Amino acid sequence: MLSLRRLSASLPSTAVSMLALLVLASPAAVRDVAAQSAATGPRSGVWAHETTTLQPDSRVTWGRLDNGLRYALLPHAGVPGRVSMRLVVLTGSMDEREDELGIAHFTEHMCFRGTREFPYYAMNGFFHKLGMEYGSDVNAVTTFDHTSYMLEYRDNDPALLREGLRLFRNFADGVLFEPHIIEKERGVILAEMRTRDGIGSQQGMASFPVVYQGLHFPNRIPIGTERSIRSVQREHFLRFYERGYRPDLMVLVASGDFEVEAMAAHVRELLGPIARPTTPIAPREEGRLDPTKALRAGLFKITDIGSVAASVASVVPPVRTPETVDTALDRMRRSFALSLLAGRINSTIPDAGGGDASFDTLLGHDTAQAMVMVAGENWQHGILALDQVVRSTYERGFEQREIDQLRRRLTSLLQHMAEQAPTLDPGTLTENLAESIINHSVYVGYEEDYRRLQEVLRTLTPKNLLEAYRAAWDLDRMAFNLAGDVDIEGGPRKILEAVQKYRKGGLRWLRPNTRRESTFELKRWGKPTEVVERLEIPELGATLMRFGNNVRLNHRFSRSEPGIVYATARVGTGLLEMPGDQPALKEFGLQTLLASGTTHFTSEALGEIIEDRLLGFSFDVNDYDAFTFRGTAGTENTAAFLGIVTDFLFKPIFETFALRSEKMKATINRSQSAMGMGEGMRELTNHLFQGDPRFTWATFSNYVGMSVSDVRNWLSDPLSRGYVEVTIVGDISEADAVSLVSRTLGSLAPRAEVKRTDFPPPPPRVRARSGFKRIEFVGEKHLGLVTGTWPVEHALTVKDKAALNVLSKVLELRIREEVRDNRGLAYSPSVTFTPYNGFPSFSMLQTMIDCGPAEAEQIARIVEEIAVKIAAEGVDESAFIGSRGILGGQVRSAFQENGFMLHLLQRAQERPESIEESIQLRSGLIDTVTLEDVDAWAKKILVARNTYTAAIVPKPFIGIFQTGGP
C-alpha cells in the first residue's frame, strides 16, 4: 500500500508538514503488533495477507524459494524503463549481542567494500553503469529491525537487472570481511557517528529510555557505540553474518517496467542457490514495556545552548490482534487527532516555540508524543503547559471548526497525491511494498489506500476523534522528559514532583485558536493585456510569450505530477544592483515586503491564503540576478499564486513596523546561531568574499543601521517597473495559463522591455589569499569541517559547464576514495559546481568534508594535494567515465521532473541562448564531454595558486555543548 511518507517526498515542505499526521497511520507504515511474535511476524516467513482476511494488491506476484527467500514483484510502467529493487534483510540492531553493538550497520558498510565476485572497484564500476552514486548509506539503510539494500535503474536492460541480482546474491553470502578493510571502514563509521551526534539528535534520542522503559531497543541504536565500533573484529562479523544473513530472513522486492515472469526466473536462478539454513532463526530479546501504572521522568543536560526540549509521551502496550481495516482506520484517526493537538500547542502555550505532536508506531508500540521548546529557566512552564494541553484535550476533545479546517487542506492534498499515483516513480512503490513486508502489514495498493484515507477524512467527527485521542493516551503512564540547557537539583524526581503538584490544582480548558477558511478572488489591477509575441520550442515542449505590458511568460504543460503546478516570477535585477554598504538587506530586507502586506491584503490575510491554498511560497534573491517569487499549487489555485505576486508588484508597501519586526526576528536568529558550525560557515563566506556585501554576512551594526528607506530604495523601483519573467510548468493548459497571467501580471502598468542595470555590476571575486585558513567557532567540540574552493573566473559555454560538472564529480570521487575509503577520516565528502547567475565570468567548485577537529588540517592538506595532482597529471580515465555516466544518468532522469524544467526555462527570454543550451543538454551534451575537455579545465583551476582550503573547527578549551546525565 502507498506510504504517504514516500509520496509526499515530491511535494513542497509545507505540504509534507500537513501530511505528516497521516504518514505513520497509512497501512503501509503501521506495524501490525502481531509482528512482535516470531511465529506470525515478518521473520516467520509468512506473508501478512496469509494470516488475515484482508486481500493484497492483485498486481503483486508473491513468491517463495526452497531456501526460504521470498520475493514480491510489482510491475509498473508509470515511468518507462525505470526499475527499482530492494534486498531486505530482516536483521537489524535489535539482533546484536552486547559485544556487537553497531555491527548490523557496520556489516552494511562492509558489503560495499568487497565480495566474492565483486571486488571494490568492480562494484564501483557497476554502480557507475547504472548512473548511481555508490556506497554504504547511499545505497542501503540499517534500522532496529532490518537492513535494506537498494538498486535504482534508469534503463531496464535485462543484463543489468541480472547483474544487480548477482550483486544482491553476493551481499547475501559472499562478503569478504577483510581485516585491513574493516580497519579502514572503522574510521568511516566513527566519522559518521560524529556527524550524526548533533544537538538535535541528542535531544531526540534522550527520551527513548524513559518513554520505552523496559524495552531493549533504546540501547540498540543502529550506529552503535564508539567503544563497540572500536573493538569489533573479524570473528564478530562472521558470527553476526552467519546468524543474520540467511535466505529465510531475506525478501527481494522490485517494482517497475519489467516482465514479471522473466524477473521471477532471474530471482530463482541467481538467489535460489543460496544455501538453506540448518538452524532455526535466533529469537530476539525485545524486553517488556514497564507495566507500572505510574508517571516517569527523565533529564538530559546539554550545556550552554540556552533552550530545553520539553516532551511528554504515552506508550500503549501491544494488543496482539490481526490487522483489519478498522484497526488501520483507527490509527489514522489517532494521527489526525495528534496533529490537531500540535496546532493547539503552538497556539495556546505562550513564550514557547517549535511545538509539535505526533502518533507513531515503533517496533509495534503505539506512541503518542508532544513537545515544545522553551528557555532553560522556564522548564516548568514548558512541561506543565504540555501536560495541561494534553489533559484538557483528553477531557473536552476537539471542536468541529478546527476539524473542518484541517480536513479541507488534507482533502485537497490527498486528491493531488491520488492523481499522481499512476505515474509514481517505481522507487516509491518499491519502498512502500518493502515497508509493508517489514511491518508485516497487508499491501493493498494505492487505490485502496486512497479510499481508506478519504473515508477517514469524510467521517471524522468530534466524537470519534475524541475516542481515538483517548485511546492514544494513558494519562497515568505518561513519560516526561527534558533535554537541553537545564540544571535541576533533584533531577527526574523534581520533574515528577512538579507535575504531580500541578495536577492537584485542577484542569483548565484551553480553547483552540481556529479561524474560517480564507477567501481569495482576483482583484482588478488594470486592463488585462493580450499575448503580442509567441514562440514555440518543440524540443522542450515549451512556449514563450510576451504580453502587451512586456510581462514575459514561459509555459510547459506536463502531467508528470497530475494536478500540480510549479511557478516562478523573476522580477528586476536582484543582487546585480544591491547597494554596496548594506549586506543586511538580503538577510531580512526582503521579508519586510512580505510582512508589510499589499494594497488589498494584510500580512495576516496573505499568510492565511498561502497556508490554505498554496503548497509552497517564498520570495528570495537566491538566483542572484533577480528577486524571485516561487510557488507550488494545485492547478485550481494557480490563480492565488499569480494574484498574490501581482498585488506585491502593483504598489509595493514598506512599513516601518514590519521592518522592526523582521529586524528583531533576524537578530534573535543570528544570536541563537552565533555559536556552532553555522557561525563558522558565515566566517568562511566572509573570508572568501572579503568586503563584498552581496555575498558576505552583515554585522549587528549593519542590522541596527538599516532603515525602511534602505529597503524601499532597493526594492521599490524594480518591483514596480522592472523586468518580469514568469515561468509556469505543470498540469495547466497554455490557454488557462495565458488567461490567468493576462488578468494578473499582464494587467500591471508597462514593465521594462529588457533587463538593464545602470552600471555594469562588478563580478564576484574570491579576495582571500590562496592556501590554507583555520577558522574557529564556539560550539560542538567533536565537529569539524574542511572546505576546498576553486574559483572559475572565465566566461563559460554550456559545454564548459558540462565539463566542469564532470570535473566536480571526478574530484569528489577522488577525495572520497582517499579521505574516506583509504584513510577512514570522513563520512560523506561532496563537491559541487555552482554558476553565479547574472555573473557570466564567475563560478566555483567547492568541496565539503565532515571530519573530527583533530584531523581537519590534515584533510585540508590532502585535498590540496589531490587537486594539484589532478591538475599536473590529468584525470584518470576510469574516474572520468564513471563520473560522466553518473551525471548523464542524473540529467536524463531530471528532464522528467517539473522542478528541473522550471529551472531550465525561467530565463528563457532574458537569456535566449539558454534555450539552445537546454536543448543540447537534453540531446546528450554530457556524453559529448571528453577526457581532454575535463583535463583542460583541471589544469586551469585545480592549481595551487587557485586552491583555497579551510578547516572550520571549534575553539579549544571552551568546553561548550557538553552533554551528560542529571
Coordinates of C-alpha atoms in Angstrom, one line a residue, residues 106-366:
F106 CA 29.0 -1.9 10.1
T107 CA 28.1 -5.1 8.1
E108 CA 26.1 -2.9 5.7
H109 CA 29.2 -0.9 5.1
M110 CA 31.4 -4.0 4.6
C111 CA 29.0 -5.3 1.9
F112 CA 30.1 -2.4 -0.3
R113 CA 33.8 -2.9 0.4
G114 CA 34.3 -6.2 -1.5
T115 CA 32.6 -9.6 -2.0
R116 CA 33.4 -12.9 -3.6
E117 CA 32.5 -11.8 -7.2
F118 CA 32.5 -8.1 -6.8
P119 CA 35.8 -6.5 -5.7
Y120 CA 35.5 -2.9 -4.6
Y121 CA 36.4 -1.4 -7.9
A122 CA 34.2 -3.8 -9.9
M123 CA 31.2 -2.9 -7.7
N124 CA 32.0 0.8 -8.1
G125 CA 32.0 0.3 -11.9
F126 CA 28.6 -1.4 -11.8
F127 CA 27.0 1.5 -9.9
H128 CA 28.5 3.9 -12.4
K129 CA 26.9 1.9 -15.2
L130 CA 23.6 2.5 -13.5
G131 CA 24.3 6.2 -13.2
M132 CA 24.1 5.9 -9.4
E133 CA 26.1 7.3 -6.6
Y134 CA 28.0 4.5 -4.8
G135 CA 28.5 3.3 -1.3
S136 CA 27.0 2.3 2.0
D137 CA 24.4 4.7 3.4
V138 CA 23.9 5.9 -0.2
N139 CA 22.5 2.6 -1.5
A140 CA 21.5 1.0 1.9
V141 CA 20.0 1.6 5.3
T142 CA 20.1 -0.2 8.6
T143 CA 17.4 0.2 11.3
F144 CA 16.5 -1.5 14.5
D145 CA 14.8 -4.5 12.8
H146 CA 16.1 -4.7 9.2
T147 CA 18.8 -3.7 6.7
S148 CA 17.8 -2.8 3.1
Y149 CA 20.0 -2.7 0.0
M150 CA 18.8 -0.6 -2.9
L151 CA 19.3 -0.5 -6.7
E152 CA 17.7 2.1 -9.0
Y153 CA 17.7 1.5 -12.8
R154 CA 17.0 4.2 -15.3
D155 CA 17.2 1.6 -18.1
N156 CA 15.6 -1.8 -17.7
D157 CA 18.4 -3.6 -19.6
P158 CA 18.0 -7.3 -18.8
A159 CA 21.7 -7.8 -18.4
L160 CA 22.0 -5.0 -15.8
L161 CA 19.0 -6.4 -13.9
R162 CA 20.7 -9.8 -13.7
E163 CA 23.9 -8.2 -12.6
G164 CA 22.1 -6.4 -9.9
L165 CA 20.6 -9.6 -8.6
R166 CA 24.0 -11.2 -8.7
L167 CA 25.3 -8.3 -6.6
F168 CA 22.5 -9.0 -4.1
R169 CA 23.5 -12.7 -4.1
N170 CA 27.0 -11.6 -3.1
F171 CA 25.6 -9.4 -0.3
A172 CA 23.7 -12.4 0.9
D173 CA 26.6 -14.9 1.2
G174 CA 29.8 -13.5 -0.3
V175 CA 31.0 -10.6 1.8
L176 CA 34.8 -11.0 2.5
F177 CA 35.3 -9.0 5.7
E178 CA 38.9 -8.5 5.0
P179 CA 40.7 -7.3 8.2
H180 CA 42.5 -4.3 6.6
I181 CA 39.2 -3.1 5.1
I182 CA 37.5 -3.5 8.5
E183 CA 40.1 -1.1 9.9
K184 CA 39.6 1.5 7.1
E185 CA 35.8 1.3 7.4
R186 CA 36.0 1.6 11.2
G187 CA 37.2 5.2 10.8
V188 CA 34.4 6.0 8.4
I189 CA 31.8 4.8 10.8
L190 CA 33.3 6.7 13.7
A191 CA 33.2 9.8 11.4
E192 CA 29.6 9.1 10.6
M193 CA 28.8 8.7 14.3
R194 CA 30.4 12.1 14.9
T195 CA 28.5 13.7 12.1
R196 CA 25.1 12.4 13.4
D197 CA 25.8 13.3 17.0
G198 CA 24.4 16.8 16.9
I199 CA 22.4 18.7 19.5
G200 CA 19.1 17.9 17.8
S201 CA 19.9 14.2 17.6
Q202 CA 20.9 14.1 21.2
Q203 CA 17.7 15.8 22.3
G204 CA 15.6 13.5 20.2
M205 CA 17.2 10.3 21.4
A206 CA 17.4 11.3 25.1
S207 CA 13.8 10.5 25.8
F208 CA 13.9 6.9 24.4
P209 CA 15.0 5.1 27.6
V210 CA 12.3 7.0 29.6
V211 CA 9.5 6.6 27.1
Y212 CA 10.2 2.9 26.3
Q213 CA 11.3 1.9 29.8
G214 CA 11.8 -1.9 29.9
L215 CA 12.4 -2.4 26.2
H216 CA 15.8 -3.2 24.8
F217 CA 15.8 -1.2 21.6
P218 CA 16.8 2.2 23.1
N219 CA 20.1 0.5 24.0
R220 CA 20.5 -0.8 20.4
I221 CA 20.8 2.4 18.4
P222 CA 21.9 1.2 14.9
I223 CA 25.0 3.4 14.8
G224 CA 26.3 1.6 17.9
T225 CA 28.7 2.9 20.5
E226 CA 32.2 4.3 20.0
R227 CA 33.6 1.6 22.3
S228 CA 31.9 -1.2 20.4
I229 CA 32.9 0.1 16.9
R230 CA 36.5 0.4 18.0
S231 CA 36.5 -3.2 19.4
V232 CA 34.7 -5.5 17.0
Q233 CA 36.9 -7.8 15.0
R234 CA 36.5 -10.1 12.0
E235 CA 35.2 -13.0 14.1
H236 CA 32.4 -10.8 15.4
F237 CA 31.4 -10.0 11.8
L238 CA 31.5 -13.7 10.7
R239 CA 29.4 -14.7 13.7
F240 CA 26.8 -12.0 13.1
Y241 CA 26.7 -12.5 9.3
E242 CA 26.1 -16.3 9.7
R243 CA 23.4 -15.6 12.2
G244 CA 21.5 -12.8 10.5
Y245 CA 22.2 -13.0 6.7
R246 CA 20.3 -16.1 5.8
P247 CA 17.8 -16.6 3.0
D248 CA 14.8 -17.2 5.3
L249 CA 15.4 -13.7 6.6
M250 CA 15.6 -12.1 3.1
V251 CA 13.0 -10.7 0.8
L252 CA 13.6 -9.4 -2.8
V253 CA 11.3 -6.5 -3.6
A254 CA 11.0 -4.9 -7.0
S255 CA 8.7 -2.6 -8.9
G256 CA 9.0 -1.1 -12.4
D257 CA 9.0 -1.6 -16.1
F258 CA 9.7 -5.4 -16.3
E259 CA 8.2 -8.7 -17.3
V260 CA 7.2 -10.5 -14.1
E261 CA 7.9 -14.0 -15.3
A262 CA 11.4 -13.0 -16.6
M263 CA 12.2 -11.2 -13.3
A264 CA 11.0 -14.2 -11.2
A265 CA 13.1 -16.6 -13.3
H266 CA 16.2 -14.4 -12.7
V267 CA 15.4 -14.4 -8.9
R268 CA 15.1 -18.2 -8.9
E269 CA 18.3 -18.7 -10.9
L270 CA 20.5 -16.2 -9.0
L271 CA 19.2 -16.3 -5.5
G272 CA 17.9 -19.8 -5.3
P273 CA 21.3 -21.4 -4.9
I274 CA 21.9 -19.7 -1.5
A275 CA 22.2 -22.5 1.0
R276 CA 19.2 -23.2 3.1
P277 CA 20.0 -22.8 6.8
T278 CA 20.1 -25.9 9.0
T279 CA 19.4 -24.0 12.3
P280 CA 16.4 -22.1 13.4
I281 CA 16.2 -18.3 13.4
A282 CA 17.7 -16.8 16.6
P283 CA 15.0 -15.2 18.7
R284 CA 15.1 -11.5 19.6
E285 CA 15.3 -10.3 23.1
E286 CA 12.9 -7.4 23.0
G287 CA 12.3 -6.8 26.6
R288 CA 8.9 -5.9 28.0
L289 CA 7.4 -2.4 28.4
D290 CA 7.3 -1.5 32.1
P291 CA 3.7 -2.3 33.2
T292 CA 3.9 0.0 36.2
K293 CA 0.8 2.3 36.4
A294 CA 2.9 5.4 37.2
L295 CA 4.3 8.6 35.8
R296 CA 8.0 8.7 35.0
A297 CA 10.5 11.3 34.1
G298 CA 14.0 11.8 32.5
L299 CA 16.6 14.6 32.3
F300 CA 19.4 15.0 29.8
K301 CA 21.7 18.1 30.2
I302 CA 23.3 19.9 27.2
T303 CA 25.1 22.9 28.5
D304 CA 25.3 26.4 27.0
I305 CA 22.6 26.1 24.4
G306 CA 20.0 28.2 26.3
S307 CA 16.9 26.2 25.5
V308 CA 15.4 22.9 26.5
A309 CA 13.1 20.5 24.7
A310 CA 10.2 19.5 26.9
S311 CA 8.3 16.4 25.9
V312 CA 5.5 14.2 27.1
A313 CA 4.7 10.7 25.7
S314 CA 2.4 7.8 26.3
V315 CA 3.1 4.3 25.0
V316 CA 0.2 1.8 24.7
P317 CA 1.3 -1.8 25.2
P318 CA 0.8 -4.0 22.1
V319 CA -2.5 -5.8 21.7
R320 CA -1.9 -8.9 19.6
T321 CA -4.7 -8.9 17.2
P322 CA -4.7 -9.4 13.4
E323 CA -4.7 -6.5 11.1
T324 CA -8.1 -5.3 10.0
V325 CA -9.4 -2.3 8.1
D326 CA -10.9 -1.0 11.3
T327 CA -7.6 -1.0 13.2
A328 CA -5.9 0.8 10.3
L329 CA -8.6 3.5 10.2
D330 CA -8.5 3.9 13.9
R331 CA -4.7 4.6 13.8
M332 CA -5.4 7.2 11.1
R333 CA -7.9 8.9 13.4
R334 CA -5.4 8.9 16.2
S335 CA -2.8 10.5 14.0
F336 CA -5.2 13.2 12.9
A337 CA -6.1 13.9 16.5
L338 CA -2.4 14.3 17.4
S339 CA -1.9 16.7 14.5
L340 CA -4.8 18.9 15.9
L341 CA -3.0 18.7 19.3
A342 CA 0.1 20.1 17.6
G343 CA -1.9 23.1 16.5
R344 CA -3.2 23.7 20.0
I345 CA 0.3 23.5 21.5
N346 CA 1.5 26.2 19.1
S347 CA -1.4 28.5 19.6
T348 CA -2.0 28.2 23.4
I349 CA 1.4 27.9 25.0
P350 CA 3.0 31.4 25.4
D351 CA 6.7 32.0 25.5
A352 CA 7.5 28.8 23.6
G353 CA 8.3 27.6 20.1
G354 CA 8.8 24.5 18.0
G355 CA 5.6 22.9 19.3
D356 CA 4.7 19.5 17.8
A357 CA 2.7 16.3 18.4
S358 CA 2.5 13.0 16.6
F359 CA 1.2 9.5 16.8
D360 CA 3.9 7.0 16.0
T361 CA 4.4 3.2 15.9
L362 CA 7.8 1.9 16.7
L363 CA 8.5 -1.8 16.8
G364 CA 4.9 -2.5 17.5
H365 CA 4.4 0.1 20.2
D366 CA 1.9 2.8 19.6

